[in-house]
Coordinates of C-alpha atoms in Angstrom, one line a residue:
Chain A
M1 CA -0.9 13.3 -21.0
S2 CA 0.3 12.2 -17.7
L3 CA 2.1 14.7 -15.4
Y4 CA 4.7 12.1 -14.6
A5 CA 7.2 10.2 -16.7
A6 CA 5.6 7.0 -18.1
P7 CA 7.2 4.4 -15.7
V8 CA 6.2 6.6 -12.7
A9 CA 2.7 7.0 -14.0
R10 CA 2.4 3.3 -14.6
L11 CA 3.6 2.4 -11.1
I12 CA 1.2 4.9 -9.5
E13 CA -1.6 3.2 -11.6
E14 CA -0.5 -0.2 -10.5
F15 CA -0.5 0.7 -6.8
E16 CA -3.9 2.4 -7.2
K17 CA -5.4 -0.9 -8.3
L18 CA -4.6 -2.4 -4.9
P19 CA -7.4 -2.5 -2.3
G20 CA -7.5 0.5 0.0
I21 CA -4.8 2.4 -1.9
G22 CA -6.0 5.8 -3.2
R23 CA -4.3 8.2 -5.5
K24 CA -2.3 10.0 -2.9
T25 CA -1.1 6.8 -1.2
A26 CA -0.2 5.4 -4.6
Q27 CA 1.9 8.4 -5.4
R28 CA 3.6 8.3 -2.0
L29 CA 4.4 4.6 -2.5
A30 CA 5.7 5.1 -6.0
F31 CA 8.0 7.9 -4.9
H32 CA 9.2 5.8 -2.0
V33 CA 10.1 3.0 -4.4
M34 CA 12.0 5.4 -6.7
N35 CA 14.1 6.4 -3.7
M36 CA 14.8 2.8 -2.5
P37 CA 18.1 1.1 -3.3
V38 CA 17.9 -1.0 -6.4
E39 CA 18.4 -4.3 -4.5
K40 CA 15.6 -3.5 -2.1
V41 CA 13.3 -2.8 -5.1
E42 CA 14.3 -6.1 -6.6
G43 CA 13.5 -7.8 -3.3
L44 CA 10.0 -6.3 -3.3
A45 CA 9.3 -7.2 -6.9
N46 CA 10.5 -10.7 -6.4
A47 CA 8.5 -11.2 -3.2
I48 CA 5.4 -10.1 -5.1
R49 CA 6.1 -12.5 -8.0
E50 CA 7.1 -15.4 -5.8
A51 CA 4.2 -15.1 -3.4
R52 CA 1.9 -15.5 -6.4
T53 CA 3.7 -18.2 -8.2
R54 CA 5.1 -20.4 -5.4
I55 CA 1.9 -20.3 -3.2
K56 CA -0.8 -22.9 -3.9
Y57 CA -3.8 -24.3 -2.0
C58 CA -3.0 -27.3 0.2
S59 CA -4.7 -30.3 -1.4
V60 CA -6.0 -31.3 2.0
C61 CA -7.2 -28.2 3.9
S62 CA -7.1 -25.5 1.1
N63 CA -4.9 -23.2 3.2
L64 CA -2.2 -21.3 1.3
T65 CA 1.1 -23.1 1.2
D66 CA 4.4 -23.6 -0.6
V67 CA 4.5 -27.3 0.2
D68 CA 1.7 -29.8 -0.4
P69 CA 0.3 -31.0 2.0
C70 CA 0.9 -27.9 4.1
S71 CA 3.1 -27.9 7.2
I72 CA 0.0 -28.2 9.5
C73 CA -1.7 -31.1 7.6
S74 CA 1.7 -33.0 7.4
N75 CA 2.6 -32.4 11.1
P76 CA 2.2 -35.8 12.8
S77 CA 2.0 -34.2 16.3
R78 CA -1.3 -32.5 15.4
D79 CA -4.7 -34.1 16.2
S80 CA -6.1 -35.1 12.8
S81 CA -9.5 -36.0 14.3
V82 CA -10.5 -32.4 14.9
I83 CA -11.0 -29.9 12.1
C84 CA -11.4 -26.2 12.6
V85 CA -13.4 -24.7 9.6
V86 CA -12.5 -21.1 8.8
E87 CA -13.3 -18.6 6.0
D88 CA -9.8 -17.4 5.3
P89 CA -6.1 -18.2 5.6
R90 CA -5.8 -15.2 7.9
D91 CA -8.2 -16.9 10.3
V92 CA -5.8 -19.9 10.4
A93 CA -3.0 -17.5 11.4
A94 CA -5.3 -15.9 14.1
M95 CA -6.2 -19.4 15.5
E96 CA -2.5 -20.5 15.5
R97 CA -1.6 -17.4 17.4
T98 CA -3.6 -18.7 20.4
R99 CA -1.3 -21.8 20.6
E100 CA -4.4 -23.6 22.0
F101 CA -5.6 -25.5 19.0
K102 CA -3.8 -28.7 18.1
G103 CA -6.1 -30.0 15.4
L104 CA -6.2 -29.4 11.6
Y105 CA -7.9 -26.7 9.6
H106 CA -10.2 -26.4 6.6
V107 CA -10.2 -23.1 4.7
L108 CA -13.5 -22.4 2.9
H109 CA -12.1 -19.3 1.1
G110 CA -15.2 -17.3 1.7
A111 CA -18.7 -17.5 3.2
I112 CA -22.1 -18.1 1.7
S113 CA -23.5 -14.6 0.7
P114 CA -26.5 -14.4 -1.6
M115 CA -26.1 -10.6 -1.6
E116 CA -22.7 -11.1 -3.3
G117 CA -23.8 -14.1 -5.3
I118 CA -21.6 -16.5 -3.4
G119 CA -23.4 -19.9 -3.0
P120 CA -22.3 -23.1 -1.2
E121 CA -20.7 -24.4 -4.4
D122 CA -18.4 -21.4 -4.6
I123 CA -16.6 -22.1 -1.4
K124 CA -14.8 -25.3 -0.3
I125 CA -17.7 -27.1 1.4
K126 CA -17.7 -30.1 -1.0
E127 CA -14.1 -30.6 -0.2
L128 CA -14.8 -30.5 3.6
L129 CA -17.6 -33.2 3.3
E130 CA -15.3 -35.4 1.2
R131 CA -12.6 -35.0 3.8
V132 CA -15.0 -35.9 6.7
R133 CA -16.2 -39.0 4.9
K134 CA -12.8 -40.3 4.1
N135 CA -11.2 -39.7 7.5
N136 CA -12.0 -40.5 11.1
I137 CA -13.2 -37.1 12.4
A138 CA -14.3 -36.7 16.0
E139 CA -15.2 -33.0 15.9
I140 CA -15.8 -30.2 13.5
I141 CA -15.3 -26.6 15.0
L142 CA -17.2 -24.1 12.8
A143 CA -15.1 -21.0 13.2
T144 CA -16.6 -18.9 10.5
N145 CA -16.9 -15.2 11.3
P146 CA -19.6 -14.1 13.8
N147 CA -21.6 -12.1 11.2
I148 CA -24.6 -12.9 9.0
E149 CA -22.7 -14.6 6.3
G150 CA -20.5 -16.6 8.7
E151 CA -23.4 -17.7 10.8
A152 CA -25.4 -18.8 7.7
T153 CA -22.4 -20.7 6.4
A154 CA -22.0 -22.4 9.8
M155 CA -25.7 -23.4 9.9
Y156 CA -25.5 -24.7 6.3
I157 CA -22.5 -26.9 7.0
A158 CA -23.9 -28.1 10.4
K159 CA -27.0 -29.3 8.6
L160 CA -24.9 -31.3 6.1
L161 CA -22.8 -32.8 8.9
K162 CA -25.8 -33.8 11.0
P163 CA -26.6 -37.1 9.2
L164 CA -22.9 -38.1 9.5
G165 CA -23.3 -38.0 13.3
I166 CA -20.2 -35.9 13.9
K167 CA -19.9 -33.6 16.9
T168 CA -20.2 -30.0 15.5
T169 CA -19.3 -27.0 17.6
R170 CA -19.2 -23.2 17.2
L171 CA -16.8 -20.8 18.9
A172 CA -18.3 -19.1 22.0
H173 CA -19.5 -15.6 21.9
G174 CA -18.6 -13.2 24.7
I175 CA -16.8 -10.1 25.9
P176 CA -13.2 -9.8 24.6
V177 CA -10.6 -10.5 27.3
G178 CA -9.1 -7.2 28.6
G179 CA -12.1 -5.4 27.1
D180 CA -14.5 -3.1 29.0
L181 CA -18.0 -4.2 29.7
E182 CA -19.2 -0.7 29.1
Y183 CA -18.0 -0.8 25.5
A184 CA -19.4 -4.2 24.6
D185 CA -22.3 -4.1 22.2
E186 CA -25.7 -5.3 23.4
V187 CA -25.7 -8.4 21.3
T188 CA -22.3 -9.5 22.4
L189 CA -23.2 -8.8 26.0
A190 CA -26.4 -10.8 25.7
K191 CA -24.5 -13.7 24.2
A192 CA -21.9 -13.5 27.0
L193 CA -24.7 -13.6 29.6
E194 CA -26.4 -16.5 27.9
G195 CA -23.2 -18.4 27.8
R196 CA -22.2 -17.7 31.4
R197 CA -20.4 -20.5 33.3
E198 CA -20.2 -21.4 36.9
I199 CA -16.8 -20.6 38.5
Chain B
M1 CA 8.0 -19.7 13.2
S2 CA 5.8 -17.7 10.9
L3 CA 2.1 -18.4 10.8
Y4 CA 2.2 -18.1 7.0
A5 CA 4.1 -20.1 4.3
A6 CA 7.5 -18.5 3.7
P7 CA 6.7 -16.6 0.5
V8 CA 3.6 -15.1 2.0
A9 CA 5.4 -14.1 5.2
R10 CA 8.2 -12.5 3.1
L11 CA 5.7 -10.5 1.0
I12 CA 3.9 -9.3 4.1
E13 CA 7.3 -8.2 5.5
E14 CA 8.2 -6.4 2.2
F15 CA 4.9 -4.5 2.2
E16 CA 5.3 -3.6 5.8
K17 CA 8.5 -1.8 5.0
L18 CA 6.6 0.7 2.8
P19 CA 5.7 4.0 4.4
G20 CA 2.3 4.1 6.0
I21 CA 1.7 0.4 5.6
G22 CA 1.1 -1.4 8.9
R23 CA 0.8 -5.1 9.6
K24 CA -2.9 -5.5 8.8
T25 CA -2.7 -3.5 5.5
A26 CA 0.4 -5.5 4.5
Q27 CA -1.5 -8.8 5.1
R28 CA -4.5 -7.5 3.1
L29 CA -2.2 -6.5 0.2
A30 CA -0.4 -9.8 0.3
F31 CA -3.6 -11.8 0.2
H32 CA -4.9 -9.6 -2.6
V33 CA -1.7 -10.2 -4.6
M34 CA -2.1 -14.0 -4.2
N35 CA -5.6 -13.8 -5.6
M36 CA -4.6 -11.7 -8.6
P37 CA -4.2 -13.3 -12.0
V38 CA -0.5 -14.2 -12.7
E39 CA -0.2 -11.6 -15.5
K40 CA -1.4 -8.8 -13.3
V41 CA 1.1 -9.8 -10.7
E42 CA 3.8 -9.7 -13.3
G43 CA 2.6 -6.2 -14.3
L44 CA 2.8 -4.9 -10.8
A45 CA 6.3 -6.5 -10.2
N46 CA 7.6 -5.1 -13.5
A47 CA 6.1 -1.6 -12.9
I48 CA 8.0 -1.5 -9.5
R49 CA 11.2 -2.6 -11.1
E50 CA 11.0 -0.4 -14.1
A51 CA 10.0 2.7 -12.2
R52 CA 13.2 2.3 -10.2
T53 CA 15.6 1.4 -13.0
R54 CA 14.3 3.5 -15.9
I55 CA 13.7 6.7 -14.0
K56 CA 16.6 9.1 -13.6
Y57 CA 17.0 12.8 -12.6
C58 CA 16.8 15.2 -15.5
S59 CA 20.3 16.7 -15.9
V60 CA 18.8 20.2 -16.3
C61 CA 16.0 20.5 -13.8
S62 CA 16.5 17.4 -11.6
N63 CA 12.9 16.3 -12.1
L64 CA 12.3 12.5 -12.4
T65 CA 12.3 11.4 -16.0
D66 CA 12.9 8.5 -18.3
V67 CA 14.4 10.7 -21.1
D68 CA 17.1 13.3 -20.6
P69 CA 16.5 16.2 -20.7
C70 CA 13.0 15.7 -19.5
S71 CA 9.9 16.4 -21.6
I72 CA 9.4 19.8 -20.0
C73 CA 13.0 21.0 -20.4
S74 CA 13.1 19.8 -24.0
N75 CA 9.7 21.4 -24.9
P76 CA 10.5 24.4 -27.2
S77 CA 7.1 25.9 -26.6
R78 CA 7.8 26.5 -23.0
D79 CA 9.3 29.8 -21.7
S80 CA 12.9 28.9 -20.7
S81 CA 13.4 32.4 -19.1
V82 CA 11.2 31.5 -16.1
I83 CA 12.1 28.8 -13.6
C84 CA 9.7 27.6 -10.9
V85 CA 11.7 26.1 -8.0
V86 CA 9.9 23.3 -6.1
E87 CA 10.9 20.8 -3.4
D88 CA 9.6 17.7 -5.0
P89 CA 8.6 16.0 -8.3
R90 CA 5.1 15.8 -7.0
D91 CA 5.0 19.6 -6.8
V92 CA 5.9 19.8 -10.5
A93 CA 2.8 17.6 -11.2
A94 CA 0.7 19.8 -8.9
M95 CA 1.9 23.0 -10.8
E96 CA 1.3 21.3 -14.2
R97 CA -2.2 20.5 -13.2
T98 CA -3.0 24.2 -13.0
R99 CA -2.2 24.5 -16.8
E100 CA -1.2 28.1 -15.9
F101 CA 2.6 27.9 -15.8
K102 CA 4.5 27.8 -19.1
G103 CA 8.0 28.1 -17.8
L104 CA 10.5 25.4 -16.6
Y105 CA 11.1 23.8 -13.3
H106 CA 13.9 23.2 -10.9
V107 CA 13.4 20.4 -8.4
L108 CA 15.4 20.8 -5.1
H109 CA 14.6 17.3 -3.8
G110 CA 14.0 18.6 -0.3
A111 CA 14.1 21.8 1.8
I112 CA 16.7 23.1 4.2
S113 CA 15.9 21.7 7.6
P114 CA 18.5 21.9 10.4
M115 CA 16.2 19.7 12.6
E116 CA 16.6 16.9 10.1
G117 CA 20.2 17.7 9.4
I118 CA 19.4 18.9 5.8
G119 CA 21.7 21.8 4.8
P120 CA 21.8 23.9 1.6
E121 CA 24.4 21.6 0.2
D122 CA 22.1 18.5 0.5
I123 CA 19.5 19.9 -1.9
K124 CA 20.0 21.0 -5.5
I125 CA 20.6 24.7 -4.8
K126 CA 24.1 24.7 -6.4
E127 CA 22.7 23.3 -9.6
L128 CA 20.1 26.0 -9.6
L129 CA 22.7 28.8 -9.3
E130 CA 24.8 27.2 -12.1
R131 CA 21.7 27.1 -14.3
V132 CA 20.8 30.7 -13.6
R133 CA 24.4 31.8 -14.4
K134 CA 24.6 29.9 -17.6
N135 CA 21.2 30.8 -19.0
N136 CA 19.2 33.9 -19.6
I137 CA 16.7 33.9 -16.8
A138 CA 14.1 36.6 -16.3
E139 CA 12.4 35.3 -13.2
I140 CA 12.7 32.7 -10.5
I141 CA 9.5 31.6 -8.8
L142 CA 10.3 30.1 -5.4
A143 CA 7.4 27.6 -5.0
T144 CA 8.8 25.8 -2.0
N145 CA 6.2 24.6 0.5
P146 CA 4.5 27.3 2.7
N147 CA 5.9 25.9 5.9
I148 CA 9.0 26.7 8.0
E149 CA 11.5 24.7 6.0
G150 CA 10.0 25.8 2.7
E151 CA 10.1 29.5 3.7
A152 CA 13.6 29.2 5.0
T153 CA 14.7 27.6 1.8
A154 CA 13.0 30.3 -0.3
M155 CA 14.7 33.0 1.8
Y156 CA 18.1 31.4 1.5
I157 CA 17.8 31.0 -2.3
A158 CA 16.5 34.6 -2.7
K159 CA 19.5 35.9 -0.8
L160 CA 21.9 34.0 -3.2
L161 CA 20.0 35.3 -6.2
K162 CA 19.9 39.0 -5.1
P163 CA 23.4 39.8 -6.3
L164 CA 22.6 38.4 -9.8
G165 CA 19.8 40.9 -10.1
I166 CA 17.2 38.4 -11.2
K167 CA 13.5 39.0 -10.4
T168 CA 12.6 36.5 -7.6
T169 CA 9.0 35.8 -6.6
R170 CA 7.2 33.7 -4.2
L171 CA 3.7 32.1 -4.7
A172 CA 1.0 34.2 -3.1
H173 CA -0.7 33.1 0.0
G174 CA -3.9 31.5 -1.2
I175 CA -2.2 28.3 -0.3
P176 CA -3.1 27.4 3.3
V177 CA -0.1 28.2 5.6
G178 CA 1.4 25.1 7.1
G179 CA 0.0 23.0 4.2
D180 CA 1.7 21.0 1.5
L181 CA 1.8 22.1 -2.1
E182 CA 1.0 18.7 -3.3
Y183 CA -2.4 18.7 -1.6
A184 CA -3.5 22.1 -2.9
D185 CA -6.4 22.2 -5.3
E186 CA -5.8 23.5 -8.9
V187 CA -7.8 26.7 -8.4
T188 CA -6.1 27.7 -5.2
L189 CA -2.7 26.9 -6.8
A190 CA -3.6 28.9 -9.9
K191 CA -4.6 31.9 -7.8
A192 CA -1.4 31.6 -5.8
L193 CA 0.6 31.6 -9.1
E194 CA -1.3 34.6 -10.5
G195 CA -0.8 36.7 -7.3
R196 CA 2.9 36.0 -6.9
R197 CA 5.0 38.9 -5.6
E198 CA 8.6 39.9 -5.8
I199 CA 10.6 39.3 -2.7

């Protein structure tokens, strides 16, 4: 028997299924919901439902979108000859925040990870190659994460792109701007040193 | 302009409004929702809506319930002569977890807190007094939290009950002072119940 009325117990359970939400947080959220005005609760429930049902993958870049092609792929002022390859839609948002990149994206939806059983065919590499073959691409920026899986994925894609003779680049490693040299890890610092530039 | 498609941005915003959910967690939850099967998303949205619409205060004890009176108040095997007064429905769940208490509850929905502008009339003290006058009550256990607000609330209620000549007790210290009833483990809470004293 649950210690809470059925609808409360069910909501706590539902919240607990979400990533990073434990029992206590789930309870706190459930009780918060029960104290919210009804229209706010409707707003939350609808936002959840609509995000899931109205959002699709862009047929060009695989980013999440509610219009197809997405607003970036269909923007004529962007440079369609440069594609930035990222693992995740959140990485697109991170790149956009720089306001420096004017090309298009390609979202892989993951990285190659033999440990997790994710092979090249499980992420959107095939779609990238098709896109490269069909369009006039000058450069592919491989902006996968700077960890083992991301590096392996970048190397794998670079190998596939080699025969096509397209310029393939990787984001530079270095010390974060505004960071402190003292707190940079050795590997990052070594990479920053290696990639030093004349001023 | 948002960096995400409108329904995604809206969901992130909705999650961010929840207590203890920051920008990053809200994004993580939103992306999780978009990767969930549609029927699971419907389940979550419905659980949220139903918890809010189907849950009411019990007309007797003010605990949250989907039936009125609640399952505890309407349980004939419970001792209706003992009322345990708590601040919050979560505290009812905490007490029930001890399996030691066989009486009924009264949920105040808060504690007196001049700092937060919560006076005696803002919590369900009037309802408690009415209940005590109308029924044959042998004992009132004041199980408000062992912090300043909870102690003040207990003292205030004890004073009001004094003229009625009803035995009034407080949970024994065994509960860490300054702590929250909700986070106490079952054994400590059971000990506290067992060692309750008249005030």
